[in-house]
Coordinates of C-alpha atoms in Angstrom, one line a residue:
M1 CA 14.2 40.4 18.8
P2 CA 16.7 37.6 19.6
P3 CA 19.3 36.8 17.0
P4 CA 18.7 33.8 14.8
P5 CA 20.4 30.6 16.0
P6 CA 22.9 28.6 14.0
L7 CA 21.7 25.7 12.0
I8 CA 23.5 22.4 12.8
Y9 CA 23.2 19.1 11.0
A10 CA 24.9 15.8 12.0
E11 CA 25.0 12.6 10.0
L12 CA 26.4 9.2 11.1
L13 CA 28.9 7.7 8.7
P14 CA 29.2 4.1 9.9
N15 CA 31.5 3.0 7.1
I16 CA 34.3 5.3 8.1
R17 CA 33.4 5.4 11.8
Q18 CA 32.8 9.1 12.0
I19 CA 30.1 11.7 12.5
S20 CA 29.9 14.6 10.0
V21 CA 28.7 17.8 11.6
L22 CA 27.9 20.9 9.5
A23 CA 26.8 24.3 10.8
A24 CA 25.7 27.5 9.2
L25 CA 26.0 30.8 11.0
P26 CA 23.8 33.8 10.2
T27 CA 26.9 36.1 10.3
P28 CA 30.6 35.2 10.1
S29 CA 32.1 33.7 13.2
G30 CA 33.9 35.9 15.7
A31 CA 35.1 36.0 19.3
T32 CA 31.7 35.0 20.6
T33 CA 31.5 31.9 18.5
R34 CA 32.4 28.7 20.4
V35 CA 31.5 25.0 20.4
S36 CA 31.4 22.5 23.3
L37 CA 30.3 19.0 24.3
S38 CA 28.1 18.1 27.2
K39 CA 29.5 16.2 30.2
D40 CA 28.2 12.9 28.8
R41 CA 29.6 13.8 25.4
A42 CA 26.2 13.2 23.7
V43 CA 25.2 16.8 23.0
L44 CA 27.0 19.3 20.8
T45 CA 26.3 23.0 21.5
L46 CA 27.2 25.9 19.3
V47 CA 27.0 29.5 20.5
H48 CA 27.2 32.6 18.2
N49 CA 26.3 36.2 18.9
G50 CA 24.2 35.4 21.9
A51 CA 22.2 32.6 20.3
T52 CA 22.7 28.9 20.9
A53 CA 21.9 25.8 19.0
S54 CA 22.3 22.2 20.2
L55 CA 21.8 18.7 18.9
Q56 CA 22.2 15.2 20.2
L57 CA 24.9 13.4 18.3
P58 CA 23.8 10.3 16.4
G59 CA 26.4 8.1 17.9
A60 CA 28.8 7.5 20.7
I61 CA 32.0 9.5 20.1
A62 CA 35.6 8.8 21.2
P63 CA 36.3 9.8 24.8
T64 CA 39.4 11.7 23.9
Y65 CA 37.9 13.9 21.2
T66 CA 37.7 17.7 21.7
P67 CA 36.1 19.8 19.1
T68 CA 38.2 22.5 17.4
Q69 CA 37.0 26.0 18.1
P70 CA 35.9 27.9 14.9
H71 CA 38.3 30.1 13.1
P72 CA 37.1 33.8 12.7
A73 CA 35.2 35.1 9.7
L74 CA 33.6 31.8 8.7
A75 CA 29.9 31.4 8.0
Q76 CA 30.1 27.6 7.3
L77 CA 31.6 25.3 9.9
S78 CA 32.3 21.6 9.8
W79 CA 33.7 18.9 12.0
R80 CA 34.5 15.2 11.6
I81 CA 34.1 13.5 15.0
P82 CA 35.5 9.9 15.4
L83 CA 33.2 7.3 16.9
V84 CA 34.1 5.2 19.9
A85 CA 36.1 2.1 19.0
S86 CA 34.0 -1.0 18.8
P87 CA 34.3 -4.5 17.3
S88 CA 33.8 -4.5 13.5
Q89 CA 30.3 -5.6 12.6
Q90 CA 29.1 -7.2 9.4
R91 CA 27.2 -4.8 7.2
V92 CA 23.5 -5.5 7.1
A93 CA 21.4 -4.5 4.1
P94 CA 19.1 -1.6 5.1
S95 CA 15.4 -2.5 5.4
L96 CA 12.7 0.1 5.4
P97 CA 9.5 -1.3 6.9
A98 CA 6.2 0.5 6.4
P99 CA 3.6 1.0 9.2
W100 CA 0.6 -1.2 9.5
S101 CA 1.9 -4.5 8.2
A102 CA -0.4 -7.6 8.4
N103 CA 1.4 -9.0 11.4
A104 CA 0.7 -5.8 13.4
L105 CA -3.0 -5.6 12.7
A106 CA -5.8 -7.6 14.3
S107 CA -9.6 -8.0 13.9
T108 CA -10.1 -5.1 16.3
S109 CA -8.1 -2.7 14.1
S110 CA -10.2 0.1 12.7
F111 CA -9.4 2.8 10.2
S112 CA -11.0 6.2 9.7
C113 CA -10.6 9.1 7.3
R114 CA -7.6 11.1 8.2
G115 CA -9.3 14.3 7.2
C116 CA -12.5 14.2 9.1
G117 CA -12.5 11.0 11.3
Q118 CA -15.3 9.3 9.3
V119 CA -15.1 5.5 10.0
I120 CA -13.9 3.7 6.9
L121 CA -13.2 0.2 8.2
P122 CA -15.2 -0.6 11.3
P123 CA -13.7 -3.0 13.8
G124 CA -14.5 -6.7 13.2
R125 CA -15.1 -6.3 9.5
V126 CA -11.7 -7.7 8.6
T127 CA -10.8 -10.8 10.6
L128 CA -7.7 -11.8 8.8
W129 CA -4.8 -9.6 7.5
R130 CA -2.3 -10.8 4.9
D131 CA 0.7 -9.1 3.4
L132 CA 0.6 -8.8 -0.4
P133 CA 3.7 -10.1 -2.3
S134 CA 6.1 -7.9 -4.1
E135 CA 4.8 -6.3 -7.2
N136 CA 7.3 -8.4 -9.2
W137 CA 6.4 -11.7 -7.8
A138 CA 4.3 -12.8 -10.7
E139 CA 7.1 -12.1 -13.2
M140 CA 9.6 -14.0 -11.1
M141 CA 7.3 -17.0 -10.8
E142 CA 6.6 -16.9 -14.5
F143 CA 10.4 -16.8 -15.1
W144 CA 10.9 -19.8 -12.8
H145 CA 8.1 -21.7 -14.5
C146 CA 9.6 -21.2 -17.9
H147 CA 13.1 -22.3 -16.8
K148 CA 12.4 -25.1 -14.4
P149 CA 13.7 -28.6 -15.2
D150 CA 11.7 -30.6 -17.7
V151 CA 9.2 -33.0 -16.4
P152 CA 8.5 -36.3 -18.2
V153 CA 5.3 -36.2 -20.2
G154 CA 3.8 -39.1 -18.2
E155 CA 4.4 -37.3 -14.9
K156 CA 2.9 -34.0 -15.8
G157 CA -0.1 -33.1 -13.7
D158 CA -3.2 -31.4 -14.7
G159 CA -1.7 -28.1 -13.7
E160 CA 1.1 -28.3 -16.3
G161 CA 0.7 -26.1 -19.3
G162 CA -2.2 -23.8 -19.9
D163 CA -2.2 -20.1 -19.4
N164 CA -1.0 -18.1 -16.5
T165 CA -4.5 -17.7 -15.1
T166 CA -5.0 -21.4 -14.6
K167 CA -1.5 -21.8 -13.1
G168 CA -2.4 -19.3 -10.5
Y169 CA 0.5 -17.1 -11.2
G170 CA 1.9 -15.1 -14.1
A171 CA 2.1 -11.6 -15.4
N172 CA -1.7 -11.5 -15.9
T173 CA -2.5 -12.9 -12.4
R174 CA -4.4 -10.5 -10.3
M175 CA -4.8 -10.4 -6.5
M176 CA -8.5 -10.1 -5.7
A177 CA -10.1 -8.7 -2.6
Q178 CA -11.9 -11.2 -0.3
R179 CA -14.7 -10.5 2.1
G180 CA -13.3 -10.4 5.7
V181 CA -9.7 -10.4 4.5
G182 CA -7.5 -7.4 4.4
K183 CA -4.5 -7.5 2.0
V184 CA -1.7 -5.2 2.9
D185 CA 0.8 -3.5 0.6
L186 CA 3.4 -1.0 1.6
T187 CA 1.2 2.0 0.6
Y188 CA -2.4 0.7 0.5
F189 CA -4.9 -1.8 1.7
L190 CA -6.8 -4.1 -0.7
L191 CA -10.3 -4.5 0.7
D192 CA -13.7 -5.8 -0.4
S193 CA -16.1 -3.0 -0.9
E194 CA -18.6 -4.7 1.4
D195 CA -16.2 -4.5 4.3
C196 CA -15.9 -0.7 4.0
S197 CA -18.3 2.1 5.0
G198 CA -18.4 5.8 4.6
L199 CA -17.1 5.6 1.0
E200 CA -18.5 6.5 -2.4
V201 CA -17.2 6.0 -5.9
R202 CA -17.2 9.1 -8.0
I203 CA -18.5 8.5 -11.5
F204 CA -18.4 11.3 -14.1
V205 CA -20.1 10.2 -17.3
I206 CA -17.9 11.5 -20.1
L207 CA -19.4 9.6 -23.0
F208 CA -22.4 7.3 -23.1
L209 CA -22.3 5.4 -26.4
L210 CA -23.7 1.9 -26.5
G211 CA -24.7 0.8 -30.0
F212 CA -28.4 1.5 -30.6
F213 CA -29.0 2.8 -27.1
G214 CA -26.9 5.9 -27.2
F215 CA -28.6 8.2 -29.8
Y216 CA -31.7 9.5 -28.1
I217 CA -31.0 13.0 -29.4
S218 CA -33.6 15.2 -30.9
G219 CA -31.8 16.0 -34.2
I220 CA -30.9 12.3 -35.2
K221 CA -33.8 10.4 -33.6
K222 CA -35.5 9.7 -36.9
A223 CA -32.4 8.7 -38.8
A224 CA -31.3 6.3 -36.1
C225 CA -34.7 4.6 -36.1
Q226 CA -34.6 4.1 -39.9
L227 CA -31.1 2.7 -39.6
I228 CA -32.1 0.1 -37.0
A229 CA -35.3 -0.8 -38.9
S230 CA -33.3 -1.5 -42.1
V231 CA -30.9 -3.9 -40.5
A232 CA -33.0 -5.6 -37.9
R233 CA -34.0 -8.6 -40.1
S234 CA -32.4 -11.1 -37.8
P235 CA -31.7 -11.2 -34.1
I236 CA -29.1 -8.6 -33.1
Q237 CA -27.1 -9.1 -30.0
M238 CA -25.1 -6.4 -28.3
P239 CA -22.0 -8.0 -26.7
Q240 CA -21.2 -7.6 -23.1
S241 CA -17.9 -5.9 -22.4
D242 CA -15.1 -7.9 -20.9
P243 CA -13.2 -5.7 -18.5
S244 CA -10.1 -7.9 -18.9
T245 CA -10.0 -7.2 -22.7
P246 CA -7.9 -4.2 -23.5
S247 CA -9.8 -1.6 -25.5
Q248 CA -8.4 -0.1 -28.7
D249 CA -7.6 3.5 -29.2
G250 CA -10.8 5.5 -29.4
E251 CA -12.9 2.6 -28.1
C252 CA -15.5 3.2 -25.3
T253 CA -16.4 0.5 -22.9
L254 CA -19.3 0.1 -20.5
S255 CA -19.1 -2.4 -17.7
H256 CA -21.9 -4.5 -16.2
R257 CA -24.1 -4.9 -19.3
E258 CA -26.4 -7.6 -20.4
W259 CA -27.3 -9.1 -23.8
V260 CA -30.2 -7.2 -25.5
T261 CA -31.8 -9.1 -28.4
L262 CA -34.0 -7.5 -30.9
P263 CA -36.5 -9.9 -32.5
S264 CA -36.2 -10.9 -36.1
G265 CA -38.1 -8.7 -38.5
F266 CA -38.5 -6.0 -35.9
S267 CA -39.0 -2.6 -37.5
G268 CA -41.1 0.5 -37.4
F269 CA -40.4 1.6 -33.8
S270 CA -39.5 4.9 -32.5
M271 CA -36.3 5.6 -30.5
G272 CA -38.4 6.6 -27.6
E273 CA -40.1 3.2 -27.6
C274 CA -36.8 1.4 -27.9
L275 CA -35.1 3.2 -25.1
G276 CA -38.4 3.4 -23.2
R277 CA -39.3 6.5 -21.3
D278 CA -40.9 3.8 -19.1
E279 CA -38.4 1.0 -19.0
E280 CA -40.7 -1.1 -16.8
H281 CA -43.1 -1.7 -19.7
N282 CA -40.6 -1.9 -22.5
P283 CA -40.7 -5.5 -23.9
Y284 CA -37.3 -5.2 -25.6
L285 CA -35.3 -4.4 -22.5
P286 CA -34.4 -6.7 -19.6
T287 CA -36.9 -6.6 -16.8
S288 CA -34.3 -6.2 -14.1
R289 CA -31.2 -4.6 -15.7
P290 CA -28.4 -3.5 -13.4
R291 CA -27.4 0.1 -13.9
P292 CA -23.9 0.5 -15.3
T293 CA -21.4 1.2 -12.5
S294 CA -18.6 2.6 -14.6
I295 CA -18.2 4.2 -18.0
S296 CA -14.8 4.8 -19.5
C297 CA -13.4 6.0 -22.7
K298 CA -9.9 5.3 -23.9
L299 CA -8.9 8.0 -26.2
P300 CA -5.8 7.9 -28.4
L301 CA -2.6 9.2 -26.8
H302 CA -0.4 11.5 -28.8
N303 CA 3.2 12.4 -28.5
Q304 CA 3.8 9.4 -26.1
T305 CA 6.2 6.7 -27.3
N306 CA 5.3 4.4 -24.4
P307 CA 1.8 5.3 -23.0
P308 CA 1.3 4.1 -19.5
Q309 CA -1.0 1.2 -19.0
T310 CA -4.0 2.2 -16.9
N311 CA -7.0 0.3 -15.8
P312 CA -10.1 1.9 -17.5
S313 CA -12.2 0.6 -14.6
S314 CA -10.2 2.4 -11.9
L315 CA -12.4 5.0 -10.3
T316 CA -11.8 7.4 -7.4
V317 CA -13.1 6.5 -4.0
T318 CA -13.8 9.4 -1.7
C319 CA -15.0 9.9 1.9
T320 CA -18.8 10.6 2.0
Y321 CA -18.4 13.2 4.7
C322 CA -15.4 15.4 3.5
A323 CA -15.0 14.2 -0.1
A324 CA -11.3 13.5 0.6
R325 CA -9.7 11.0 -1.8
I326 CA -9.3 7.7 0.1
G327 CA -8.2 5.4 -2.8
T328 CA -9.4 3.8 -6.0
S329 CA -12.0 1.2 -7.0
T330 CA -10.6 -1.4 -9.3
P331 CA -11.9 -4.8 -10.5
A332 CA -9.7 -6.4 -7.8
G333 CA -11.4 -4.4 -5.0
Y334 CA -10.9 -1.1 -3.1
Q335 CA -7.3 0.1 -2.9
L336 CA -7.3 2.5 0.1
Y337 CA -4.2 4.6 0.5
K338 CA -2.6 4.3 3.9
W339 CA -1.7 8.0 4.0
S340 CA -5.4 8.8 3.8
L341 CA -6.3 6.8 6.9
S342 CA -5.8 6.9 10.6
L343 CA -5.6 3.9 12.8
T344 CA -8.2 4.1 15.6
A345 CA -7.7 0.8 17.4
P346 CA -4.6 -0.7 19.0
L347 CA -2.3 -3.2 17.3
T348 CA -2.4 -6.9 17.9
T349 CA -1.2 -7.9 21.4
S350 CA 1.5 -10.2 19.9
T351 CA 3.4 -7.1 18.8
S352 CA 2.6 -4.8 21.7
S353 CA 5.4 -3.6 23.9
P354 CA 5.3 -4.1 27.7
T355 CA 4.2 -0.5 27.9
S356 CA 1.1 -1.2 25.8
Q357 CA 1.9 1.5 23.3
L358 CA -0.4 2.0 20.4
A359 CA 0.6 2.3 16.8
P360 CA 1.1 5.8 15.3
T361 CA -2.3 7.1 14.7
S362 CA -1.4 8.9 11.5
P363 CA 2.1 8.2 10.3
P364 CA 3.4 10.9 7.9
L365 CA 3.5 10.5 4.2
P366 CA 7.3 9.6 3.9
H367 CA 6.8 6.6 6.1
F368 CA 4.9 5.0 3.3
I369 CA 6.5 6.4 0.1
L370 CA 10.1 5.8 1.2
P371 CA 9.7 2.1 1.8
Q372 CA 8.0 1.9 -1.6
L373 CA 11.0 3.6 -3.3
H374 CA 13.4 1.4 -1.4
A375 CA 11.5 -1.8 -2.4
Q376 CA 11.5 -0.8 -6.1
S377 CA 15.1 0.1 -5.9
S378 CA 16.1 -3.3 -4.4
A379 CA 13.9 -5.2 -6.9
L380 CA 14.8 -3.3 -10.0
G381 CA 18.4 -2.3 -9.2
V382 CA 17.8 1.4 -9.8
S383 CA 17.9 4.4 -7.5
K384 CA 16.4 7.2 -9.6
F385 CA 12.7 7.7 -9.9
I386 CA 10.3 10.1 -11.6
I387 CA 7.3 10.6 -9.4
R388 CA 4.3 12.0 -11.2
P389 CA 0.5 11.5 -11.3
P390 CA -1.0 8.7 -13.4
P391 CA -2.9 9.4 -16.6
P392 CA -6.4 10.6 -16.0
P393 CA -8.6 7.7 -14.8
A394 CA -12.0 6.8 -16.2
D395 CA -13.8 9.4 -14.1
V396 CA -11.9 12.3 -15.4
E397 CA -12.3 13.7 -18.9
S398 CA -8.8 15.0 -19.3
E399 CA -5.8 15.8 -17.3
S400 CA -5.6 19.4 -16.1
D401 CA -2.6 21.5 -17.1
T402 CA -1.8 21.9 -13.4
D403 CA -1.6 18.1 -12.7
A404 CA 0.3 17.6 -16.0
E405 CA 3.1 19.7 -14.7
V406 CA 3.3 18.1 -11.2
G407 CA 6.3 15.8 -10.7
V408 CA 9.6 15.4 -9.0
Y409 CA 12.7 13.6 -10.0
V410 CA 14.4 11.9 -7.0
W411 CA 17.5 9.9 -6.4
L412 CA 17.4 7.6 -3.4
F413 CA 21.0 8.4 -2.4
A414 CA 21.1 6.8 1.0
P415 CA 18.1 4.8 2.1
S416 CA 19.1 4.3 5.7
L417 CA 20.8 7.0 7.8
T418 CA 20.9 8.3 11.3
V419 CA 20.8 12.1 11.5
S420 CA 20.3 14.9 14.0
F421 CA 19.1 18.4 13.5
S422 CA 19.6 21.3 15.9
S423 CA 16.5 22.8 17.6
L424 CA 15.3 25.9 15.8
S425 CA 14.7 27.8 19.0
S426 CA 17.1 30.4 20.3
R427 CA 17.7 31.7 23.8
P428 CA 20.0 34.4 25.2
I429 CA 23.0 33.3 27.2
S430 CA 25.5 35.1 29.3
S431 CA 28.4 36.7 27.6
H432 CA 31.0 35.8 30.2
P433 CA 33.1 32.7 29.8
G434 CA 32.1 29.5 31.6
P435 CA 30.3 26.3 31.0
I436 CA 27.7 26.4 28.3
P437 CA 24.3 25.3 29.5
T438 CA 22.7 22.5 27.6
N439 CA 19.1 21.8 26.8
S440 CA 18.0 18.4 28.2
S441 CA 15.1 18.2 25.8
Q442 CA 17.1 18.1 22.6
P443 CA 15.6 16.2 19.6
T444 CA 16.8 12.6 19.5
P445 CA 18.6 11.3 16.4
L446 CA 16.3 10.2 13.7
P447 CA 16.4 7.3 11.2
A448 CA 16.2 8.9 7.8
S449 CA 16.7 8.6 4.1
K450 CA 18.8 11.1 2.0
L451 CA 17.2 11.9 -1.3
L452 CA 18.5 14.1 -4.0
F453 CA 15.7 15.8 -5.9
R454 CA 14.9 18.3 -8.7
P455 CA 11.8 19.2 -10.7
S456 CA 10.6 16.5 -13.0
P457 CA 11.5 17.0 -16.7
P458 CA 8.8 17.8 -19.2
R459 CA 6.5 14.9 -20.1
D460 CA 8.1 14.1 -23.4
E461 CA 11.6 14.3 -22.0
A462 CA 10.6 12.2 -19.0
T463 CA 9.1 9.5 -21.3
A464 CA 12.2 9.4 -23.4
L465 CA 14.3 9.1 -20.3
L466 CA 12.2 6.2 -19.0
D467 CA 12.2 4.4 -22.4
A468 CA 15.9 4.7 -23.1
P469 CA 17.5 1.3 -23.7
N470 CA 19.9 1.5 -20.8
S471 CA 17.7 3.6 -18.6
A472 CA 18.5 3.5 -14.9
V473 CA 15.3 5.5 -14.1
E474 CA 12.0 4.1 -13.0
E475 CA 8.6 5.7 -12.6
L476 CA 6.3 5.9 -9.5
R477 CA 2.8 7.0 -10.1
L478 CA 1.0 8.8 -7.2
P479 CA -2.0 11.1 -7.0
A480 CA -1.2 14.7 -7.9
S481 CA -2.0 15.9 -4.4
V482 CA 0.4 13.3 -2.9
V483 CA 3.2 14.3 -5.3
R484 CA 2.8 17.9 -4.3
A485 CA 2.8 17.1 -0.6
F486 CA 5.9 14.9 -1.0
T487 CA 7.7 17.6 -3.0
T488 CA 6.9 20.2 -0.3
L489 CA 8.3 17.9 2.4
L490 CA 11.5 17.6 0.4
Q491 CA 11.8 21.3 0.0
E492 CA 11.1 21.9 3.7
S493 CA 13.7 19.4 4.8
N494 CA 16.2 21.1 2.5
A495 CA 15.6 24.5 4.2
R496 CA 16.5 22.9 7.6
L497 CA 19.9 22.0 6.4
P498 CA 22.9 24.3 6.6
E499 CA 23.5 26.1 3.3
G500 CA 26.6 24.1 2.5
A501 CA 24.6 20.9 2.7
R502 CA 21.6 21.9 0.6
A503 CA 23.0 21.2 -2.9
F504 CA 24.7 18.4 -4.6
A505 CA 26.7 18.3 -7.8
G506 CA 24.7 18.1 -11.0
G507 CA 21.9 20.4 -10.1
W508 CA 20.4 18.3 -7.3
D509 CA 19.0 19.5 -4.1
V510 CA 19.3 17.5 -0.9
G511 CA 16.4 16.3 1.2
I512 CA 16.4 14.4 4.4
L513 CA 13.2 12.6 5.3
E514 CA 12.5 10.6 8.4
V515 CA 11.7 6.9 8.0
W516 CA 9.7 4.6 10.2
D517 CA 11.9 2.7 12.6
G518 CA 9.6 -0.2 13.0
G519 CA 8.5 0.7 16.5
E520 CA 4.9 1.1 17.7
G521 CA 5.0 4.3 19.7
G522 CA 5.2 7.8 18.3
V523 CA 6.1 9.1 15.0

């Protein structure tokens, strides 16, 4: 069995014009340990006990630099390599784009389920793609509206005053899906349900309680009928639920209902007649009554100083073929997660490269989550996030203990880096002195983000941390399966680092995740 190769990690430090190189050896260094540069000074190679590891440096180094050979009996090695001299450049704020922006998509773009290939958005269904604004745009517009210069009373138009809905913006303004229009966020698409195919909304009825129509139970049938008969002396109307009206603790809501009027003086009926075993011939029910599409129950939350605000009408949208979770159904439309989809058609020709490359078919999860973290960090001025699942939606009775414990606490330490990793393959080399062969197929430097991470604190502690007056921590809600996958990727990236680079002061672990570079080809 060949000896394990050394692990090498290189990170470009543009502010100090250097490249930091760290290496971990399986055994302490000795006479067989040596380091060299390729002829073009682009590849660094480390040899130890017959195994070799190489990486392509993430920058052009000074032509006069020669690496120092390792001292004996060391298991951790490091170098600081100066970059080639160049004119000073103005620092540019890092920008982390996400794949599949509106400008990159066309009417021919089609998406399928990443798990099974089932077509979710056929080509031609969406003829116009638009980028959604920042999540904080409504609050910013509302702030501007409140602090804009006063307008004389006689010059005020019809749009002045009124509530936020009539103004078209404000904290309660909602972006709605439109038929034939795809609205693009960093992590999801907002689509009209009629434009999608191969999807189903999972509805689990956890409580069916609607006034007089919820008690067809053998033991209380007679008592319920007597109660209705005693109060039905005047027309009784059962109000239709307004999904926009928040429900109180313990209140159950049922969407898509109609008014049902009981005639004055109506009495002496049986519950079976009222509900109607044969609704078609029941004179007291609407002749064409739509079936309820969603039932939700908002139960009181305990031990939560600031309960998260969730939409009781949000339901899980799954693939009809493999039952994979594709997104959620909300009153605004279908929100389909980008990481659950694969692009099955080329990008628009206006962004195509001369080589006619296609977009990445299935970009990895960090390509979507990291831009979201960076966008929130830039908008809110924070860099630490607790990533955990949302409270159970309307189609789940209660949150499982497993999902309740899922979570990761991350610190977006460096959003935009250029790094290199050594290849994990080893090969025997000759023991005699001489030029060290280099591998021409070394992995190229990667654009990446450095995140510090550790397990999420318990729920109560996390809530207290988020609600602290001067809290510098924000929350990002993602499905439990996505949180688990993201945590696993962080842990795997940590294992690729040399041991000396895996931990940070304060109990943090270090993760390096690749970000999307904005190109069309490859991942």
